[in-house]
Amino acid sequence: MFSRRKFIKTTALSASLLAIDKKSVAGLLPPALNAAVKPIVISTWDFGIAANQAAWKTLISGGKALDAVEQGVRVPEADPKNQSVGYGGLPDRDGHVTLDACIMDEAGNCGSVAGLEHIMHPISVARMVMEKTPHVMLVGDGALQFALENGFKKEKLLTKESEKAWKEWLKTAKYAPVMNIENKLYDKSAPQKLPGNQYNHDTIGMLAIDSHGNISGACTTSGMAYKLHGRVGDSPIIGAGLYVDNEVGGATSTGVGEEVIRNVGSFLVVELMRQGYSPEDACKEAVMRIIRKKPETAKNIQVGFLALNKKGEYGAYAIQKGFSYAVCTEQKTDLLIPGKSYY
Ligand code: SD4
């Protein structure tokens, strides 16, 4: 029979064994057993929901945040309906779909590609730059050559829809981009029908903490629609479009890359969190720097930051209304949260 005394003894023994276990193998336990660390993944915009689901599969099985963010952002990269990331992305002024992406892990390793053509998953090429070369960033033809040498397939990324939108834009071909003001311009059902170059352009930035307590991030985009050939935005630039520091947390951005680069936005957000700012306050301060420096420009552009600290707290802030992000944890599966904004 199972006596009370035996039960207490057994429980006490398992508790002490568990304590030893947790100490010695902390960080190796799958999430269900490691109560101290709660995996989480967050990402920009509504297409972050599907991306988070893919990332979550890795996180929930005890996998690495680095693998999770790569798998996560591959979802919008492969989606032809998403005209701002990967396959189906809107082309540059000359009709080339040129992709920018970067990835960063908990040890500060990072990899990046910019102006990459013909490869559906620039994030995986960026990871390969990180893991297989002594470099951080490859651009243009060099990035393509590296991808092809490493087994990536050359593909046509310009879809009929995006080609049609570009040809429509060519009728006026004004190189005076009106930046994305989501609340006014975003028409999800037919974004290509927006007049002239008033196209909303969105990037996916993703941050995840795994059951080992490590943070990683990824960011990938086709960049500003109808940009000058050769233009590179913030998304592939470590510190601008993405930054993670395992002591503090991570941040990523979306919107007009030029303003994010000028303010080294994601690095700034992480450093503000290091000083004690909450994720939302850090994002807000980074947005305020942009607004304070160029108040007139800021009225007509969108920039949004998204941040996650090592406690698993997250927050976002944007210049304009309309910015949203998706969150996935054990408690909140794929929640879409509107980011706060200045206007
Ligand atoms: C860029 N930041 O190329 C990217 C585009 C973007 O929402 O995020 N759009 O400037």
Coordinates of C-alpha atoms and ligand atoms in Angstrom, one line a residue:
M1 CA 0.0 0.0 0.0
F2 CA 1.1 3.6 -0.6
S3 CA 1.5 5.0 2.9
R4 CA 1.4 8.7 3.7
R5 CA 5.0 8.6 5.1
K6 CA 6.2 6.9 1.9
F7 CA 4.3 9.5 -0.2
I8 CA 6.0 12.4 1.7
K9 CA 9.4 10.7 1.3
T10 CA 8.9 10.1 -2.4
T11 CA 7.7 13.6 -3.0
A12 CA 10.5 15.1 -1.1
L13 CA 13.0 12.9 -2.9
S14 CA 11.6 13.8 -6.3
A15 CA 11.6 17.5 -5.3
S16 CA 15.2 17.4 -4.4
L17 CA 16.1 15.4 -7.4
L18 CA 14.2 17.9 -9.5
A19 CA 16.1 20.8 -7.9
I20 CA 19.5 19.1 -8.7
D21 CA 18.2 18.3 -12.1
K22 CA 17.2 21.9 -12.8
K23 CA 20.5 23.2 -11.7
S24 CA 22.6 20.8 -13.7
V25 CA 20.6 20.7 -16.8
A26 CA 19.1 24.2 -16.8
G27 CA 18.5 25.3 -20.3
L28 CA 18.4 21.8 -21.7
L29 CA 14.9 20.9 -20.5
P30 CA 12.0 21.2 -22.9
P31 CA 9.6 24.0 -22.1
A32 CA 7.1 21.9 -20.2
L33 CA 9.7 20.9 -17.7
N34 CA 11.6 24.2 -17.5
A35 CA 9.2 26.4 -15.5
A36 CA 11.6 29.3 -15.3
V37 CA 11.8 30.0 -19.1
K38 CA 8.7 30.6 -21.1
P39 CA 9.3 30.5 -24.8
I40 CA 7.8 33.4 -26.8
V41 CA 7.8 34.6 -30.4
I42 CA 6.6 38.0 -31.6
S43 CA 6.6 39.4 -35.1
T44 CA 5.5 42.4 -37.1
W45 CA 2.1 42.8 -38.9
D46 CA -0.8 40.4 -39.3
F47 CA 1.2 38.0 -41.5
G48 CA 3.2 37.5 -38.3
I49 CA 0.5 35.2 -37.1
A50 CA 1.2 32.5 -39.6
A51 CA 4.9 33.0 -39.3
N52 CA 4.7 32.7 -35.5
Q53 CA 2.9 29.4 -35.8
A54 CA 5.8 28.0 -37.8
A55 CA 8.3 29.3 -35.3
W56 CA 6.3 28.0 -32.4
K57 CA 6.6 24.4 -33.6
T58 CA 10.4 24.7 -33.1
L59 CA 10.1 26.5 -29.7
I60 CA 7.5 24.2 -28.2
S61 CA 9.6 21.1 -29.0
G62 CA 12.6 22.6 -27.1
G63 CA 14.3 23.9 -30.3
K64 CA 16.6 26.9 -30.7
A65 CA 15.3 30.4 -31.1
L66 CA 17.6 30.8 -34.1
D67 CA 15.9 27.9 -35.9
A68 CA 12.5 29.2 -34.8
V69 CA 12.9 32.6 -36.3
E70 CA 14.4 31.2 -39.5
Q71 CA 11.5 28.8 -40.0
G72 CA 9.0 31.5 -39.0
V73 CA 9.9 34.2 -41.5
R74 CA 10.3 31.6 -44.3
V75 CA 6.4 31.5 -44.3
P76 CA 5.8 35.0 -45.6
E77 CA 8.9 34.7 -47.8
A78 CA 7.2 31.9 -49.7
D79 CA 3.8 33.5 -49.9
P80 CA 3.2 35.0 -53.3
K81 CA 0.2 37.0 -52.0
N82 CA 2.5 38.9 -49.7
Q83 CA 3.9 41.7 -51.9
S84 CA 6.4 43.0 -49.4
V85 CA 8.5 39.9 -48.5
G86 CA 10.2 37.3 -50.7
Y87 CA 8.4 35.6 -53.5
G88 CA 5.8 38.0 -55.0
G89 CA 7.5 41.1 -53.5
L90 CA 7.1 44.3 -55.5
P91 CA 10.1 45.0 -57.7
D92 CA 12.4 48.0 -57.8
R93 CA 12.0 50.8 -60.3
D94 CA 13.6 48.7 -63.0
G95 CA 11.5 45.6 -62.4
H96 CA 13.9 43.6 -60.3
V97 CA 12.7 41.9 -57.1
T98 CA 15.6 42.5 -54.8
L99 CA 15.5 41.1 -51.3
D100 CA 17.1 42.1 -48.0
A101 CA 17.3 39.9 -44.9
C102 CA 19.3 39.4 -41.7
I103 CA 19.5 37.1 -38.8
M104 CA 21.2 37.3 -35.4
D105 CA 21.6 34.8 -32.5
E106 CA 22.2 34.9 -28.8
A107 CA 25.9 34.8 -29.1
G108 CA 26.0 38.0 -31.3
N109 CA 26.6 36.0 -34.5
C110 CA 24.9 37.5 -37.4
G111 CA 24.5 37.2 -41.2
S112 CA 22.9 39.3 -43.8
V113 CA 22.1 39.7 -47.5
A114 CA 21.1 42.7 -49.4
G115 CA 19.8 43.3 -53.0
L116 CA 19.6 39.5 -53.5
E117 CA 17.7 38.5 -56.6
H118 CA 16.1 35.1 -57.6
I119 CA 16.3 33.4 -54.2
M120 CA 13.0 32.7 -52.4
H121 CA 14.5 32.4 -48.9
P122 CA 17.0 35.2 -48.3
I123 CA 16.8 34.6 -44.6
S124 CA 18.3 31.1 -45.1
V125 CA 21.1 32.6 -47.2
A126 CA 21.7 35.2 -44.5
R127 CA 22.0 32.4 -42.0
M128 CA 24.5 30.6 -44.2
V129 CA 26.6 33.8 -44.5
M130 CA 26.6 33.8 -40.7
E131 CA 27.6 30.1 -40.3
K132 CA 29.7 29.4 -43.3
T133 CA 31.7 32.6 -44.0
P134 CA 33.9 34.9 -41.9
H135 CA 31.7 37.8 -43.1
V136 CA 28.4 39.4 -42.0
M137 CA 27.0 40.7 -45.1
L138 CA 26.9 39.8 -48.8
V139 CA 25.2 41.9 -51.5
G140 CA 23.9 41.7 -55.0
D141 CA 25.6 39.4 -57.4
G142 CA 28.0 38.2 -54.8
A143 CA 25.1 37.1 -52.5
L144 CA 23.4 35.4 -55.5
Q145 CA 26.6 33.6 -56.4
F146 CA 27.1 32.4 -52.8
A147 CA 23.5 31.2 -52.6
L148 CA 23.8 29.2 -55.9
E149 CA 27.1 27.7 -54.8
N150 CA 25.4 26.6 -51.6
G151 CA 22.5 24.8 -53.3
F152 CA 19.8 27.5 -53.4
K153 CA 17.6 27.3 -56.5
K154 CA 17.4 30.2 -58.9
E155 CA 13.7 31.2 -59.3
K156 CA 11.6 33.9 -60.8
L157 CA 10.2 35.9 -57.9
L158 CA 8.2 38.5 -59.9
T159 CA 4.6 37.3 -59.9
K160 CA 2.0 38.4 -62.4
E161 CA 0.3 40.5 -59.8
S162 CA 3.4 42.4 -58.8
E163 CA 4.5 42.8 -62.4
K164 CA 1.1 44.3 -63.1
A165 CA 1.3 46.7 -60.2
W166 CA 4.8 47.8 -61.3
K167 CA 3.6 48.4 -64.9
E168 CA 0.8 50.5 -63.5
W169 CA 3.3 52.5 -61.5
L170 CA 5.5 52.9 -64.6
K171 CA 2.7 55.0 -66.2
T172 CA 3.7 57.8 -63.9
A173 CA 7.0 56.5 -62.6
K174 CA 7.4 59.3 -60.2
Y175 CA 10.3 58.6 -58.0
A176 CA 8.8 60.4 -55.1
P177 CA 7.7 57.6 -52.8
V178 CA 4.8 58.2 -50.6
M179 CA 5.6 56.1 -47.6
N180 CA 3.4 53.6 -46.0
I181 CA 0.7 55.1 -43.8
E182 CA -1.1 52.0 -43.0
N183 CA -4.2 53.4 -41.6
K184 CA -4.9 55.5 -44.7
L185 CA -3.5 53.4 -47.5
Y186 CA -3.6 49.8 -46.6
D187 CA -6.1 47.9 -48.7
K188 CA -5.4 44.2 -48.0
S189 CA -7.9 43.0 -50.6
A190 CA -6.2 44.8 -53.5
P191 CA -3.0 46.5 -52.5
Q192 CA -1.8 46.7 -56.1
K193 CA -4.8 48.9 -56.9
L194 CA -3.5 51.8 -54.7
P195 CA -2.9 54.8 -56.9
G196 CA 0.6 55.6 -58.3
N197 CA 3.3 54.6 -55.9
Q198 CA 1.2 54.8 -52.8
Y199 CA 1.9 51.3 -51.9
N200 CA 2.1 50.0 -48.3
H201 CA 5.3 48.1 -47.8
D202 CA 5.7 45.9 -44.8
T203 CA 8.6 43.9 -43.5
I204 CA 8.6 40.9 -41.2
G205 CA 10.8 41.2 -38.2
M206 CA 10.6 38.4 -35.7
L207 CA 12.1 37.9 -32.2
A208 CA 12.0 34.7 -30.2
I209 CA 13.1 33.4 -26.8
D210 CA 13.5 29.6 -26.5
S211 CA 13.2 27.2 -23.6
H212 CA 17.0 27.6 -23.0
G213 CA 16.4 31.3 -22.3
N214 CA 18.2 32.4 -25.5
I215 CA 17.0 35.1 -27.8
S216 CA 17.4 35.4 -31.6
G217 CA 15.9 37.5 -34.3
A218 CA 15.2 37.6 -38.1
C219 CA 14.1 40.3 -40.5
T220 CA 13.3 39.9 -44.2
T221 CA 11.7 42.1 -46.9
S222 CA 11.5 43.1 -50.5
G223 CA 12.0 46.6 -49.3
M224 CA 10.5 49.8 -50.5
A225 CA 8.4 49.2 -53.6
Y226 CA 9.8 50.7 -56.9
K227 CA 13.0 51.8 -55.1
L228 CA 16.0 52.8 -57.1
H229 CA 17.9 49.7 -58.3
G230 CA 20.6 49.1 -55.7
R231 CA 18.8 50.8 -52.8
V232 CA 19.2 49.0 -49.5
G233 CA 16.9 49.7 -46.5
D234 CA 17.3 49.1 -42.8
S235 CA 16.1 45.4 -42.8
P236 CA 19.4 43.7 -43.6
I237 CA 21.5 46.1 -41.5
I238 CA 22.4 44.7 -38.1
G239 CA 21.6 47.4 -35.5
A240 CA 19.1 49.2 -37.8
G241 CA 16.4 46.6 -38.9
L242 CA 17.3 44.1 -36.2
Y243 CA 19.4 43.7 -33.1
V244 CA 19.5 41.2 -30.3
D245 CA 21.6 41.0 -27.2
N246 CA 21.2 38.0 -25.0
E247 CA 21.8 40.1 -21.8
V248 CA 19.0 42.5 -22.6
G249 CA 16.5 41.5 -25.4
G250 CA 15.9 42.3 -29.0
A251 CA 14.3 44.8 -31.4
T252 CA 13.2 45.0 -35.0
S253 CA 11.7 47.6 -37.2
T254 CA 9.4 48.2 -40.1
G255 CA 8.7 51.2 -42.2
V256 CA 10.9 53.7 -44.0
G257 CA 14.3 52.2 -43.7
E258 CA 16.3 55.4 -44.4
E259 CA 15.0 56.9 -41.1
V260 CA 15.7 53.7 -39.2
I261 CA 19.3 53.6 -40.5
R262 CA 19.9 57.2 -39.7
N263 CA 19.0 56.5 -36.0
V264 CA 20.4 53.0 -35.8
G265 CA 17.0 52.2 -34.6
S266 CA 17.0 48.6 -33.3
F267 CA 20.3 49.0 -31.5
L268 CA 19.0 52.1 -29.9
V269 CA 15.9 50.3 -28.6
V270 CA 18.0 47.5 -27.1
E271 CA 20.4 49.9 -25.5
L272 CA 17.4 51.8 -24.0
M273 CA 16.1 48.6 -22.6
R274 CA 19.5 48.0 -21.1
Q275 CA 19.1 51.3 -19.3
G276 CA 15.8 50.1 -17.8
Y277 CA 13.2 51.3 -20.3
S278 CA 10.3 48.9 -20.9
P279 CA 10.1 47.5 -24.4
E280 CA 7.3 49.9 -25.3
D281 CA 9.0 52.9 -23.8
A282 CA 12.2 52.0 -25.6
C283 CA 10.4 51.7 -29.0
K284 CA 8.6 55.0 -28.3
E285 CA 11.9 56.9 -27.5
A286 CA 13.4 55.5 -30.8
V287 CA 10.3 56.8 -32.7
M288 CA 10.6 60.1 -30.9
R289 CA 14.2 60.6 -32.0
I290 CA 13.0 60.3 -35.6
I291 CA 10.1 62.7 -35.1
R292 CA 12.2 65.2 -33.2
K293 CA 14.9 65.3 -35.9
K294 CA 12.5 65.6 -38.8
P295 CA 9.0 66.5 -37.6
E296 CA 7.8 67.4 -41.1
T297 CA 9.1 64.2 -42.7
A298 CA 7.7 62.1 -39.9
K299 CA 4.2 63.3 -40.5
N300 CA 4.1 61.4 -43.8
I301 CA 6.1 58.3 -43.1
Q302 CA 5.6 55.2 -41.1
V303 CA 8.3 53.6 -38.8
G304 CA 7.4 51.1 -36.2
F305 CA 9.6 49.3 -33.7
L306 CA 8.9 46.0 -31.9
A307 CA 10.9 44.9 -28.9
L308 CA 11.2 41.9 -26.5
N309 CA 13.2 41.8 -23.3
K310 CA 14.7 38.8 -21.7
K311 CA 11.9 38.7 -19.1
G312 CA 9.6 37.9 -22.0
E313 CA 8.0 41.4 -21.9
Y314 CA 7.2 42.9 -25.2
G315 CA 6.0 46.2 -26.7
A316 CA 5.8 48.3 -29.8
Y317 CA 5.5 51.9 -30.9
A318 CA 5.0 53.5 -34.4
I319 CA 4.8 56.9 -35.9
Q320 CA 1.5 56.3 -37.5
K321 CA -1.6 54.3 -36.5
G322 CA -2.1 50.9 -38.1
F323 CA 1.0 49.1 -37.0
S324 CA 0.3 45.7 -35.5
Y325 CA 2.2 42.7 -34.3
A326 CA 1.5 39.1 -33.5
V327 CA 2.4 37.3 -30.3
C328 CA 2.6 33.6 -29.5
T329 CA 3.2 32.1 -26.1
E330 CA 1.8 29.1 -24.2
Q331 CA -1.0 31.4 -23.0
K332 CA -1.6 33.6 -25.9
T333 CA -1.6 31.8 -29.2
D334 CA -1.2 34.1 -32.2
L335 CA -2.6 37.2 -30.8
L336 CA -2.7 40.3 -33.0
I337 CA -2.0 43.4 -31.0
P338 CA -2.3 47.0 -32.4
G339 CA 1.0 48.9 -31.7
K340 CA 0.6 52.3 -30.0
S341 CA 1.5 55.3 -32.2
Y342 CA 2.4 59.0 -32.1
Y343 CA -0.3 60.1 -34.5
Ligands
SD4_1 C1 12.7 49.1 -46.0 N1 12.0 48.8 -43.8 O1 13.2 48.5 -47.0 C2 11.9 48.3 -45.1 C3 10.5 48.3 -45.6 C4 9.5 48.1 -44.6 O2 7.3 48.4 -43.9 O3 9.7 47.7 -43.5 N2 8.3 48.4 -44.8 O4 12.9 50.3 -45.8

